[in-house]
mmCIF file of C-alpha atoms and ligand atoms in Angstrom:
data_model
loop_
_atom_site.group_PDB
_atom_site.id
_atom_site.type_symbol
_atom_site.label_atom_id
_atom_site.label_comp_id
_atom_site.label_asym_id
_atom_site.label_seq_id
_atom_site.Cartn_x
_atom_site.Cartn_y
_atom_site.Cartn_z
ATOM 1 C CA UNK H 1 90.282 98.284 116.444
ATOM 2 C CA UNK H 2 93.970 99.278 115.594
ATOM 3 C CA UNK H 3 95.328 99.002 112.199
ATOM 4 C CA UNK H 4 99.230 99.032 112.343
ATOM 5 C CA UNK H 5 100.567 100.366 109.233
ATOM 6 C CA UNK H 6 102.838 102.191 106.590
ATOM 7 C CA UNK H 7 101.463 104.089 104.003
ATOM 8 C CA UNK H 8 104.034 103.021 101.595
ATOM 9 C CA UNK H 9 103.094 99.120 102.476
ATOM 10 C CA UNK H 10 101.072 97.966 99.473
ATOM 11 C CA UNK H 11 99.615 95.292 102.131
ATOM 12 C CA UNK H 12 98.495 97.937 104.433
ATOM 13 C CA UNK H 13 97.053 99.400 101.711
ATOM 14 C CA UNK H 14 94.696 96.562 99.973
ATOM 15 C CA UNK H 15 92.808 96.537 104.083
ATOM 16 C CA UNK H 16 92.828 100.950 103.867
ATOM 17 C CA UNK H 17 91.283 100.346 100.774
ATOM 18 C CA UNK H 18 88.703 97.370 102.180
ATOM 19 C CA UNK H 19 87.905 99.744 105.116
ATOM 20 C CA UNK H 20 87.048 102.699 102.844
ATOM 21 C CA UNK H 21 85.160 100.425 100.411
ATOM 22 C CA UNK H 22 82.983 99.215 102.834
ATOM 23 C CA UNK H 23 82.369 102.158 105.076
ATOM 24 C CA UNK H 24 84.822 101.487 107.874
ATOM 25 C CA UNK H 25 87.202 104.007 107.831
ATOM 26 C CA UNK H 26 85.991 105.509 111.387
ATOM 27 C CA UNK H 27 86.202 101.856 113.446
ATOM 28 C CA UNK H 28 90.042 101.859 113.139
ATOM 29 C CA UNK H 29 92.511 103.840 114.467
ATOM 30 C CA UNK H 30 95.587 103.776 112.709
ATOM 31 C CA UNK H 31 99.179 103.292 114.556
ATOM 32 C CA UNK H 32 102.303 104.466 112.850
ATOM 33 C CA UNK H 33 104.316 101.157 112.182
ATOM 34 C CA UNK H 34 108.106 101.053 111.365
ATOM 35 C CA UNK H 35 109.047 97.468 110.162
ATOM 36 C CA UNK H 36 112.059 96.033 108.234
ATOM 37 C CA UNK H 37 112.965 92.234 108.317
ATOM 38 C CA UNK H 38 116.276 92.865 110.215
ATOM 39 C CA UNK H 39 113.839 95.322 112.943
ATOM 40 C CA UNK H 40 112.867 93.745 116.179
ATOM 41 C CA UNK H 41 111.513 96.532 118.346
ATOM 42 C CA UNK H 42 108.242 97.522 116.453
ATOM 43 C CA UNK H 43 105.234 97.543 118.357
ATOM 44 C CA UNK H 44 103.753 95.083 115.868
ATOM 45 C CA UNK H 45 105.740 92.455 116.786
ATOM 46 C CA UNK H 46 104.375 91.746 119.733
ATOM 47 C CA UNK H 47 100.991 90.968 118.470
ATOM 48 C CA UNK H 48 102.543 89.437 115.016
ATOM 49 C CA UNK H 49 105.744 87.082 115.521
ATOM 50 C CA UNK H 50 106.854 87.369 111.878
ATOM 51 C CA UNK H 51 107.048 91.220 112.359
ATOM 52 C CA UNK H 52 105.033 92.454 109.464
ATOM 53 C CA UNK H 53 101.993 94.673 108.965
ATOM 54 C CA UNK H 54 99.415 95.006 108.233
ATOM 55 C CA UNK H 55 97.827 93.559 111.673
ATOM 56 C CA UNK H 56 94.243 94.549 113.071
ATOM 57 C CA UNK H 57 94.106 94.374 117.254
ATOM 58 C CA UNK H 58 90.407 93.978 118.102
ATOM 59 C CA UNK H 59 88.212 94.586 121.355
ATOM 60 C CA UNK H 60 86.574 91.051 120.846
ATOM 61 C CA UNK H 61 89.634 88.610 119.778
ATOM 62 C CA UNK H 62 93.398 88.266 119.245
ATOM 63 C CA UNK H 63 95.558 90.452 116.678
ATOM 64 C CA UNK H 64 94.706 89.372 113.266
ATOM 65 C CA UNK H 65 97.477 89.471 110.225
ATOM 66 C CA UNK H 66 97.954 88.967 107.308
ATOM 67 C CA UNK H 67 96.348 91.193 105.039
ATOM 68 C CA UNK H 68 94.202 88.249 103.111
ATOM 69 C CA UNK H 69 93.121 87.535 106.878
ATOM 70 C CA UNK H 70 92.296 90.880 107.979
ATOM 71 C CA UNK H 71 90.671 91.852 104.634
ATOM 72 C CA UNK H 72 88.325 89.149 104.253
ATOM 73 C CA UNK H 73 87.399 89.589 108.342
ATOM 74 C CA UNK H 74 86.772 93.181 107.344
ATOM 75 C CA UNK H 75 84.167 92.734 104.739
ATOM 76 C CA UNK H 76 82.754 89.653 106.687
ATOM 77 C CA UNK H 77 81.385 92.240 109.344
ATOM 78 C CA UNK H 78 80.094 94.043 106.682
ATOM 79 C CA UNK H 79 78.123 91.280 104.540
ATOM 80 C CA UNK H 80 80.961 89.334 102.430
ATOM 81 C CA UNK H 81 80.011 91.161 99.255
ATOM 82 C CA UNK H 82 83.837 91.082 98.168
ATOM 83 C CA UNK H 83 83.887 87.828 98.387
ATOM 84 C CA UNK H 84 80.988 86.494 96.289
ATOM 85 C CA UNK H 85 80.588 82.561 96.905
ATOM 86 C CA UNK H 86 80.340 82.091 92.918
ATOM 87 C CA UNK H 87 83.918 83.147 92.060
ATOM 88 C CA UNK H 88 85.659 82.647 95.803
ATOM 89 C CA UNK H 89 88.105 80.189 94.051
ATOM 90 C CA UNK H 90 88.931 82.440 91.354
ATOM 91 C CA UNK H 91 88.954 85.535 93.208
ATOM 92 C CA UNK H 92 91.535 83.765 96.017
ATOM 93 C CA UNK H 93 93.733 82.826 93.377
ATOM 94 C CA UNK H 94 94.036 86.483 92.154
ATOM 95 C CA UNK H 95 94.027 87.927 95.612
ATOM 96 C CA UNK H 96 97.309 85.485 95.908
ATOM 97 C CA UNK H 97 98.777 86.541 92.553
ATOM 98 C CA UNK H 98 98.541 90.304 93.546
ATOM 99 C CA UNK H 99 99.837 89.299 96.525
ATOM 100 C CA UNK H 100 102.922 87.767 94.828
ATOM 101 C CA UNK H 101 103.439 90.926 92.951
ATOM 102 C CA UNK H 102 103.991 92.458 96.196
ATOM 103 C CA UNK H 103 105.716 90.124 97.868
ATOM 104 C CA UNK H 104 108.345 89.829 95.003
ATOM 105 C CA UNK H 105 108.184 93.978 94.398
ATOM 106 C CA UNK H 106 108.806 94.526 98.200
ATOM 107 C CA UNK H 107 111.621 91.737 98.231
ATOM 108 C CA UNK H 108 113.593 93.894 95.610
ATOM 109 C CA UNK H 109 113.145 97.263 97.672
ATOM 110 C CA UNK H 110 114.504 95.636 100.742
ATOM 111 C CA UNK H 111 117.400 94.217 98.995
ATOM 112 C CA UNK H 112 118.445 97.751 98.237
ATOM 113 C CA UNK H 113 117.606 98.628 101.518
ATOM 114 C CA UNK H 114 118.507 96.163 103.961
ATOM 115 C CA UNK H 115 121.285 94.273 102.708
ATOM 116 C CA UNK H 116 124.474 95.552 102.684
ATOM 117 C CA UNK H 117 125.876 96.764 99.007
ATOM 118 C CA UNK H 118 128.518 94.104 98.860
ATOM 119 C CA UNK H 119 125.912 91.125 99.377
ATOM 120 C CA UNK H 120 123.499 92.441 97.264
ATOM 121 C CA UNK H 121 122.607 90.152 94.326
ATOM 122 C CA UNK H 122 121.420 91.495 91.026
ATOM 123 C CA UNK H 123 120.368 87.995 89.562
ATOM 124 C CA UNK H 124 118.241 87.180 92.613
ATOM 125 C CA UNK H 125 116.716 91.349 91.918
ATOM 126 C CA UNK H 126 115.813 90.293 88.234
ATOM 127 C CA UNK H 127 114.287 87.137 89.566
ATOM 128 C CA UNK H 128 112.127 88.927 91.401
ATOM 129 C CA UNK H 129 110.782 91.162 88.835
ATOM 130 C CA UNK H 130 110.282 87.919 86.295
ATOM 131 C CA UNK H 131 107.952 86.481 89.309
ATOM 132 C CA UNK H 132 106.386 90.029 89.016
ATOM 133 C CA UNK H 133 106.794 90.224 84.787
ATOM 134 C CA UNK H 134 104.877 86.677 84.902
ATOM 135 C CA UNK H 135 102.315 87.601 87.493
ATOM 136 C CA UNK H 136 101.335 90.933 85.554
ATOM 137 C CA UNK H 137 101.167 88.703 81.957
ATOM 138 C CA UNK H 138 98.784 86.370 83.632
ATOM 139 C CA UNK H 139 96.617 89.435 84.909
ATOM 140 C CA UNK H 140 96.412 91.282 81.368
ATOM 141 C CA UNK H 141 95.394 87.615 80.018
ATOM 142 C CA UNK H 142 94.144 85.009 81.890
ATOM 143 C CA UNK H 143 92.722 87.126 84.653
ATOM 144 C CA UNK H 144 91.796 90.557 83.199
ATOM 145 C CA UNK H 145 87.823 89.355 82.466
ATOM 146 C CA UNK H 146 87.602 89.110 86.544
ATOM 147 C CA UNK H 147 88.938 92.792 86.867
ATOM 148 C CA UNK H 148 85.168 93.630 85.109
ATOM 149 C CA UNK H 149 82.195 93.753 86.978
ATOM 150 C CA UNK H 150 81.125 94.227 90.555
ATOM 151 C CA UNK H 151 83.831 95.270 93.258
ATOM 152 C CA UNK H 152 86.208 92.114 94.589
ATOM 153 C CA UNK H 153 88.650 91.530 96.810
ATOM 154 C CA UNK H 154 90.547 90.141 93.407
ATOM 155 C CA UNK H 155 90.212 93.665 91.890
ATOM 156 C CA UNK H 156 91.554 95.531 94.978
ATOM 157 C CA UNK H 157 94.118 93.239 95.634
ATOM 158 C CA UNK H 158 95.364 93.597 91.587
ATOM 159 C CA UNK H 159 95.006 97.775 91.953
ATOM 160 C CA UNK H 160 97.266 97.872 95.383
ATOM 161 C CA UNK H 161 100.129 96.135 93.619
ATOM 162 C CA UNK H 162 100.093 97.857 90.130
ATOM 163 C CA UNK H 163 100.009 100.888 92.765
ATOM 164 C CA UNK H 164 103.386 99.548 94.463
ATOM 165 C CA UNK H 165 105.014 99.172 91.294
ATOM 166 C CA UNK H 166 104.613 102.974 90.171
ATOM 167 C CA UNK H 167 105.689 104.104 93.348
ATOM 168 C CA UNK H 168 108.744 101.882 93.703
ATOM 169 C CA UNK H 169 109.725 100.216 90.214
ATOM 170 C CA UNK H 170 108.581 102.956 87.780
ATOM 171 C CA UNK H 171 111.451 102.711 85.772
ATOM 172 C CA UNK H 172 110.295 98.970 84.934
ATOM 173 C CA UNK H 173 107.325 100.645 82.907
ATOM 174 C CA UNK H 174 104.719 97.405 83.695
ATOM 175 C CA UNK H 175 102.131 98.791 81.407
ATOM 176 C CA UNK H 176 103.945 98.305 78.189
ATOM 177 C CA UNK H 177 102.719 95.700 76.084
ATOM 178 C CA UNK H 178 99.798 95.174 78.702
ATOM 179 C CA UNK H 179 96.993 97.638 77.368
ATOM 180 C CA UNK H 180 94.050 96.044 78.359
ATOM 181 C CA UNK H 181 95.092 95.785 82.160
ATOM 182 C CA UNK H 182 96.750 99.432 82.240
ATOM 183 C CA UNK H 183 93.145 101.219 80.822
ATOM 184 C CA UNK H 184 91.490 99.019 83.694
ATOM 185 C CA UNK H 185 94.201 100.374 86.311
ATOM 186 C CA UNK H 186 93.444 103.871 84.716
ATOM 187 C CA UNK H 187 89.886 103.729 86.035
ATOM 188 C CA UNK H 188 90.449 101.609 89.211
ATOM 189 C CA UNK H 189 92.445 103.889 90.534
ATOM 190 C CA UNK H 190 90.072 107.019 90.537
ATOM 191 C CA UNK H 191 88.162 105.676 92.923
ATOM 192 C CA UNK H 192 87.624 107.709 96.118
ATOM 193 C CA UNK H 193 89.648 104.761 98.259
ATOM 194 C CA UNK H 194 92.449 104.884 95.605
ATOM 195 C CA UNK H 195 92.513 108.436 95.954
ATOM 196 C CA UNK H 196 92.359 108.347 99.500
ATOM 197 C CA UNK H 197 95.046 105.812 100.081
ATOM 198 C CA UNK H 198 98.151 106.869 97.942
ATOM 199 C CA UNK H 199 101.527 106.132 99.126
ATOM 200 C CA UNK H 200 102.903 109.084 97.575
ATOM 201 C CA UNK H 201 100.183 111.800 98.804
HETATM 202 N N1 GSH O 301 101.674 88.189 103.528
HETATM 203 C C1 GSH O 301 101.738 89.411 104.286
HETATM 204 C C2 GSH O 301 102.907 90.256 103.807
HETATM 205 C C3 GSH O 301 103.076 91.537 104.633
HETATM 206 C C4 GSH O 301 104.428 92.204 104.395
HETATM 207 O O1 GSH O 301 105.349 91.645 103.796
HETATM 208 N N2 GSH O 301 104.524 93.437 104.883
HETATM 209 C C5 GSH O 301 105.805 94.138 104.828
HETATM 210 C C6 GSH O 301 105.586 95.629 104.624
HETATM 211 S S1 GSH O 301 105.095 95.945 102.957
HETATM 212 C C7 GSH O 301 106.501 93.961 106.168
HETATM 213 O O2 GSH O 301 105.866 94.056 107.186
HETATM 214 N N3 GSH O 301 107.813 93.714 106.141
HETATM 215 C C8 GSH O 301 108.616 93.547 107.327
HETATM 216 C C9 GSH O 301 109.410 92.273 107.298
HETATM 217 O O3 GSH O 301 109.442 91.587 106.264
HETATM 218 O O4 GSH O 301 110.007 91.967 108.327
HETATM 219 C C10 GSH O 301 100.405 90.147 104.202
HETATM 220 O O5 GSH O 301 99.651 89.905 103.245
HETATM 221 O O6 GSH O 301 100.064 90.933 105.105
#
């Protein structure tokens, strides 16, 4: 199989982290993947037509994508255990609200990066970051009691974009007034596959 990918994508990141988890690391071989929304001649667009990453080729099937695809066909091969029937519903949900952390956190790099200065919008930046400021409340309160326990999906997912945010939105300090979910992240993120999949080592 071929993973393309960016270490700095927090997407790309949440599978690294699934393949390290559950002892996959050595099936993949990882291609180098250069994507922007205004880029049209990355290699990963011809096996994903919205031109993201991350996207898995395999021997057996076509290109998978997104990362809540490739993730969950990741651990399938492997037994399912991050995806425990008891809690899927649960667990989906805060797969998606990580997810929306990212999505929203990437949104305001790009506008930085790909728009030009004079049509950038600072109103549409800080709505970004209140779909992020919202997302993160929920997590510390709502959510935090599935951030205990045995490994999930919902846990990675929640790790990969508190990850994103140090590395690109430090300066919006996330972890004040949310204790309880910055001593989880604290821990989380010693874990070998943390370690092992930092976007700024
Ligand atoms: N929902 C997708 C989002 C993937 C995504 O947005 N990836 C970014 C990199 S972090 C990307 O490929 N951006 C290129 C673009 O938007 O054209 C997933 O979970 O895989």
């Amino acid at each position: 199989m071929q993973l393309y990918h960016a270490a700095a994508s927090p997407f790309v990141r949440k599978v690294m982290v699934v393949l390290h988890e559950t002892g996959q690391v050595d099936d993949v071989t990882v291609v180098p993947a250069h994507v922007m929304p205004l880029e049209t001649k990355d290699a990963a667009l011809s096996h994903n037509p919205l031109g993201k990453i991350p996207v898995l080729t395999r021997n057996d099937g076509p290109a998978l994508y997104d990362s809540r695809v490739i993730c969950r066909y990741l651990d399938a091969r492997k037994g399912g255990a991050l995806y425990p029937e008891a809690r899927i519903w649960e667990l989906l949900t805060l797969e998606a609200t990580a997810d929306g952390i990212m999505d929203a956190a990437v949104l305001m790099v790009y506008e930085g990066r790909a728009r030009p200065e004079d049509k950038r919008s600072e109103a549409w930046v800080e709505a970004q970051w209140g779909k992020v400021s919202r997302a993160l409340d929920a997590v510390d309160g709502l959510w935090i009691s599935h951030l205990r326990g045995r490994l999930s999906i919902g846990q990675i997912a929640v790790a990969c974009a508190l990850g994103y945010l140090d590395f690109r939105h430090a300066d919006r300090n996330w972890r004040s007034g949310r204790e309880a979910l910055a001593a989880w992240y604290a821990d989380f993120a010693e874990r070998p596959s943390m370690q092992a999949t930092r976007p700024d080592a």
